[in-house]
Amino acid sequence: MEAFLATHAAQLDAVKFPQALRANLYEKLTKEIYDIGEKVQIMIDKQSEKMMVSATHDIEPEEDVWLIDHAWTFRYHEAYQYLKENDKLRYRMKNIMSFPDKIDLDTPFNQSDSNPIPEEYKEEKLNLLEYLEKMPDGPTIYNLDEYGIVSLENIPFKEDATEISLFGNRISDPLTVTENLLKFPNLKALWLNDNPIEDHCHNFDEIGEFLPNLEIINSKFTSRANEWAMMFCCKNQGPKTLEEIEHLDLSSREFLKIKDITFLDRLTKLHTLDISDHSNLLSSIQEESKGTEKKECDGKEFEVTGYSHSLTEFLSKLPQLKHIICDDDLAAHLIVQYNSGDLAEYLPNLTKINKVLVPATFEDYKVEMEIQYILKHLWKYANSYRLSTGPNADQSESYWYIQDEVGSHLQHSDDPNCEVYSFIFCKDLMDLQDPSKGAVLDPSSRITYSIMWPKKKVEKDAILSRNFLPNIDEKMYRSARLCVWFNTPKKYYQEALKLHNEEVESIIAKSVEFDQKFTENQEKDGSFLNELRDQGFPVKIYTDFHDSAAGVDTYKTYLGWDEKFELVHSVADAQVVVSPIDFKKITEEVKLDPETQICNQFPYESVLVIKNCLNDCLEKVYGRCQYFQETYYSWTHLPAFIGRFMERDEKDQDNTWICKPLNNARSSGHIISNNLDCIIRHIETEPRIIQKYITDPFLINGKKIDIRFWIVVRSFSPLEIYIHDYTYARIATNDYDDSEISHMDWTKQFGLSDREAGEYNEGPRKEEVVESLNAYEADGYEKFRLKVHSLVKKVFRAAVLYKPEIHNPNCRALYGIDILPTSTLEPYILEVTFMPELTHVCKVQEKYLSQINRCMFLGESDGMTRLY
């Protein structure tokens, strides 16, 4: 027991675990006692169809502690492969996650005393009279849902009405519909769903055939549907013509009723088509249910259209399609046709069905769809902890876990009746304290549980709850993060995005003022830069930089031969000190004299090398930088990001984002996702920037690359910078594809050959990069290089304006800047790094280190291009 407390007290104290229960916990851990089933049961609430945990007995506060097992523990980038290889894991995860996505914030199961979203964000509905009085002029759209309307006779519709929605009213007579609406020649769409007329009218689905220009009835197409109906289906995307549509959602539309489909030829940019939620599309392929049927109602004859065309005929008009979203029975048919080669005759470019690359068999498809379902819902159940993987701060990693069925179905409350926290049982550390056991340090033997104890009294049959976001308050956007589990008002996020955009626009208006400030900066005296050169040679350099990963003393190996430099062993003897440690510590740990010695680092360079600071720097100077993807910092702009995500989602725009820890190297901790829940949950593990992911990267031999450039800064005031003429690319291990699953596969995304060791693949050298870019277009590399020069100038100009204090006359620096080229050779900044990896390039370019140091400390430009 003493050993247990000695090794675990820090964990227990951190979660304020009761002293009285520590012996109970020790006994249950050592004997592996899982006895929570004696106190609780899993039930299904009939109203919400949600699984919950209820008490089978009265439970007193701090009465006991229970172990909750972890059904699955994983790292983000491993989740897909685990699910693919383990049928039992998929089965268990599906069962845990099989109930409704989200519930309302004011549900009784939330057990919250107050709604954290301000009241002004809750939209109030106008009464019917107020709504009709405020109708604008022009083509009129009526949203008359759930007003209790019985008849249309007294509704003052305007003659130019184009859309009328009457969802959820009390209309029962079809004559009140047809007689009142026939007078509107421009009426294109009508909704009567959830009215008594659905049950009272034998030809409810055919009312649309009476109205001469109606193209949509109850969200389904009529036989007259044409260009207007197609534009309606994607109006949130903002296209002005059929030729601009890229994604088309025809789910539940009964689109095969359309008689004239010649307009489909104009959908030249369409790449994704959603035709899901159609129960009998396959019958159209066998030519069944086609044609029209004459019917009569109240003495009037009209036609009811079945299928005017087969699905094959319809799809044949869209040979450019790359992605189809459909029901499983159609997916099975398309997979067979794809693999037999028959599909290529009319859909030669199809590569994905339901967001997965077309598999070899339908069984493979079902596995992929199961995985996709689990990954979509996973983040409502996942919890995380971090484990150190090395001595440095960035050498730690997040592990995610899904609790067992009891833990996964505890409800959220802001004032919970139970506490639940992860707990790592370190048996190896306990045994180390007993020499007789001969124990060794073995972290792999440690077991992680969740521990649960009652915080307050729980009466029999009461629902057990925990706090999903412990220690996260409104300063950390608690209410915004709750949108993972609860329906929250969109207006809250829309307002946050609006404020953010207004701030960005206000900065853009200051460009003239910033230009004047930069001009003044460049007019300053820069004569101090010649100091070392005037003192004569060799310049004495002390460095404690050592490339331990490569096992090379880089400076001794690649600079020792240069007659203009002498490597010394004492800081006191040096004119120049080259150190990889932080500027604030350099005087203390290296004993640098900043008044007389020159060092290789500027103060406040965090504005360049810390990701959120770089974003702030560029945003505060340019508003939006041409070469930097749209970016949000999770600790300052999370609601604005959620608003932006929702905005893009409504417009059916690509919504893939990359989330990066602020200061990790080698892409450590990066996640790529189009799942909002996943992005929000990862913010819990550490602060991140959320950046729009580039979906169309330039590829070399089918693989994604980024290109490293080296920048020498001799001064920030005036700004004097150089870029080395040599570069090389880092290349991914496996071929890139744009499927959602590939987002979790680091071998397709990053240039690492060994993720754990942080080792990069042997990437293309400059000659191969030049050849590849020139193959894309004439002088492609030179055009790209000039764009990079412009980019670099923008970045360092911004640093001068945003943080003038960054300048120090006794400082020089080398930075690496990583650039991702798009498929059209537009460069985008990935990150800026201080003291970038040197050994690899030195092996390829033996003069590299000499050229860099001669430029940095002596102002020589051999192998370099001056930008300022």
Coordinates of C-alpha atoms in Angstrom, one line a residue, residues 271-464:
H271 CA -17.5 15.5 -59.6
T272 CA -19.6 14.3 -56.7
L273 CA -23.2 13.1 -57.0
D274 CA -25.4 12.0 -54.0
I275 CA -28.2 9.7 -55.1
S276 CA -28.7 8.0 -51.7
D277 CA -32.1 7.3 -50.0
H278 CA -33.7 5.8 -53.1
S279 CA -35.1 2.3 -52.5
N280 CA -35.6 1.1 -56.0
L281 CA -33.0 2.6 -58.3
L282 CA -31.8 -0.9 -59.3
S283 CA -35.2 -1.6 -60.9
S284 CA -34.6 1.2 -63.3
I285 CA -31.5 -0.5 -64.6
Q286 CA -33.7 -3.5 -65.6
E287 CA -36.0 -1.0 -67.4
E288 CA -38.9 -1.6 -65.0
S289 CA -41.3 1.1 -63.8
K290 CA -40.6 3.4 -66.7
G291 CA -43.0 5.6 -68.5
T292 CA -46.2 7.4 -67.5
E293 CA -49.6 6.4 -66.3
K294 CA -52.9 8.3 -66.8
K295 CA -54.9 8.9 -63.7
E296 CA -58.2 10.7 -62.8
C297 CA -59.1 12.8 -59.8
D298 CA -62.4 14.7 -59.3
G299 CA -63.1 14.4 -63.0
K300 CA -59.7 15.7 -64.1
E301 CA -57.2 13.6 -65.9
F302 CA -53.5 13.8 -65.4
E303 CA -50.3 11.9 -65.9
V304 CA -48.2 10.2 -63.2
T305 CA -44.6 9.7 -64.2
G306 CA -42.7 6.6 -63.1
Y307 CA -39.2 6.5 -64.4
S308 CA -38.5 8.5 -67.6
H309 CA -35.0 7.1 -67.9
S310 CA -32.9 4.3 -66.4
L311 CA -30.2 5.1 -63.9
T312 CA -27.6 4.0 -66.5
E313 CA -29.0 6.5 -69.0
F314 CA -28.9 9.3 -66.4
L315 CA -25.4 8.6 -65.2
S316 CA -24.2 8.3 -68.8
K317 CA -24.8 12.0 -69.1
L318 CA -22.2 12.6 -66.4
P319 CA -19.0 10.8 -67.4
Q320 CA -16.8 13.2 -65.4
L321 CA -18.1 11.9 -62.1
K322 CA -15.4 10.9 -59.6
H323 CA -17.6 10.1 -56.5
I324 CA -21.0 8.7 -56.1
I325 CA -22.9 8.5 -52.7
C326 CA -25.6 5.9 -52.8
D327 CA -27.5 3.1 -50.9
D328 CA -25.8 -0.2 -50.3
D329 CA -27.7 -2.2 -52.9
L330 CA -26.6 0.2 -55.7
A331 CA -23.1 0.3 -54.2
A332 CA -22.9 -3.5 -54.6
H333 CA -24.0 -3.2 -58.2
L334 CA -21.5 -0.5 -59.0
I335 CA -18.6 -2.4 -57.4
V336 CA -19.3 -5.4 -59.5
Q337 CA -19.5 -3.2 -62.7
Y338 CA -16.4 -1.3 -61.7
N339 CA -14.3 -4.4 -61.2
S340 CA -15.6 -6.1 -64.4
G341 CA -14.7 -3.0 -66.4
D342 CA -18.4 -2.4 -67.5
L343 CA -18.7 0.8 -65.4
A344 CA -15.8 2.4 -67.3
E345 CA -18.1 2.6 -70.4
Y346 CA -20.2 5.3 -68.9
L347 CA -18.4 6.4 -65.7
P348 CA -14.7 6.2 -66.7
N349 CA -13.5 8.6 -63.9
L350 CA -15.3 7.1 -60.9
T351 CA -12.9 6.4 -58.1
K352 CA -15.0 6.6 -54.9
I353 CA -18.3 5.2 -53.7
N354 CA -19.6 6.6 -50.4
K355 CA -16.3 8.4 -49.6
V356 CA -14.2 5.2 -49.9
L357 CA -12.0 4.1 -52.8
V358 CA -13.9 1.5 -54.8
P359 CA -13.0 -1.8 -53.2
A360 CA -12.5 -5.2 -54.8
T361 CA -15.6 -6.8 -53.3
F362 CA -18.9 -5.8 -51.6
E363 CA -17.6 -7.5 -48.4
D364 CA -14.6 -5.1 -48.4
Y365 CA -17.0 -2.2 -49.0
K366 CA -19.1 -3.2 -45.9
V367 CA -16.0 -3.3 -43.7
E368 CA -15.0 0.2 -45.0
M369 CA -18.5 1.5 -44.3
E370 CA -18.4 0.1 -40.7
I371 CA -15.1 1.8 -40.1
Q372 CA -16.4 5.0 -41.5
Y373 CA -19.4 4.9 -39.2
I374 CA -17.2 4.3 -36.2
L375 CA -14.7 7.0 -37.0
K376 CA -17.6 9.5 -37.5
H377 CA -19.1 8.8 -34.1
L378 CA -15.9 7.9 -32.2
W379 CA -15.2 11.4 -30.8
K380 CA -18.4 11.6 -28.8
Y381 CA -17.1 8.6 -26.7
A382 CA -13.3 9.0 -26.8
N383 CA -11.2 10.3 -23.9
S384 CA -7.5 11.0 -23.9
Y385 CA -4.3 11.1 -21.8
R386 CA -0.8 12.0 -22.7
L387 CA 2.3 9.9 -22.2
S388 CA 5.9 11.1 -22.3
T389 CA 8.0 9.5 -25.1
G390 CA 11.3 11.2 -24.4
P391 CA 13.1 13.8 -22.4
N392 CA 12.0 16.9 -24.4
A393 CA 8.8 18.8 -24.1
D394 CA 7.6 17.9 -27.6
Q395 CA 8.3 14.2 -27.0
S396 CA 4.9 13.2 -25.7
E397 CA 1.9 11.8 -27.4
S398 CA -1.9 11.6 -27.0
Y399 CA -3.5 8.3 -26.5
W400 CA -7.3 7.9 -26.9
Y401 CA -9.5 5.3 -25.3
I402 CA -13.1 4.2 -25.4
Q403 CA -14.5 3.1 -22.0
D404 CA -16.5 -0.1 -21.6
E405 CA -20.3 0.0 -22.0
V406 CA -20.9 1.4 -18.6
G407 CA -18.4 4.2 -18.9
S408 CA -19.4 5.1 -22.5
H409 CA -23.1 5.6 -21.5
L410 CA -22.7 7.9 -18.6
Q411 CA -24.5 11.1 -19.3
H412 CA -23.0 14.6 -19.2
S413 CA -23.9 17.1 -16.5
D414 CA -22.3 20.5 -15.6
D415 CA -23.1 19.4 -12.0
P416 CA -22.5 15.6 -12.2
N417 CA -23.2 13.1 -9.4
C418 CA -20.1 11.0 -10.3
E419 CA -16.4 11.7 -11.0
V420 CA -14.6 9.8 -13.7
Y421 CA -10.9 10.1 -14.6
S422 CA -8.3 8.0 -16.3
F423 CA -5.7 6.3 -14.1
I424 CA -2.5 4.6 -15.1
F425 CA -1.6 1.7 -12.7
C426 CA 2.2 1.6 -12.7
K427 CA 2.9 -1.8 -11.1
D428 CA 6.5 -1.8 -12.4
L429 CA 7.3 1.4 -10.4
M430 CA 5.8 -0.1 -7.3
D431 CA 7.9 -3.3 -7.6
L432 CA 11.1 -1.2 -8.1
Q433 CA 10.8 -0.1 -4.4
D434 CA 11.1 -3.8 -3.3
P435 CA 14.7 -5.0 -4.1
S436 CA 13.7 -8.6 -3.4
K437 CA 11.5 -8.6 -6.5
G438 CA 14.3 -7.8 -8.9
A439 CA 12.0 -5.6 -10.9
V440 CA 13.0 -3.5 -13.9
L441 CA 11.4 -0.4 -15.3
D442 CA 8.9 -1.6 -17.8
P443 CA 6.3 1.0 -18.9
S444 CA 4.7 -1.5 -21.3
S445 CA 3.4 -3.4 -18.2
R446 CA 1.4 -0.5 -17.0
I447 CA -2.4 -0.7 -17.3
T448 CA -4.8 2.3 -17.8
Y449 CA -8.3 2.3 -16.4
S450 CA -10.9 4.9 -15.6
I451 CA -11.8 5.2 -12.0
M452 CA -15.3 6.3 -10.9
W453 CA -16.7 7.3 -7.5
P454 CA -19.9 9.0 -6.4
K455 CA -19.6 12.7 -5.8
K456 CA -23.1 13.1 -4.3
K457 CA -25.9 10.9 -3.3
V458 CA -27.5 8.9 -6.2
E459 CA -31.0 7.6 -5.5
K460 CA -32.2 4.3 -6.9
D461 CA -33.2 4.5 -10.6
A462 CA -31.5 7.9 -11.0
I463 CA -29.3 8.5 -14.0
L464 CA -25.6 8.6 -13.4

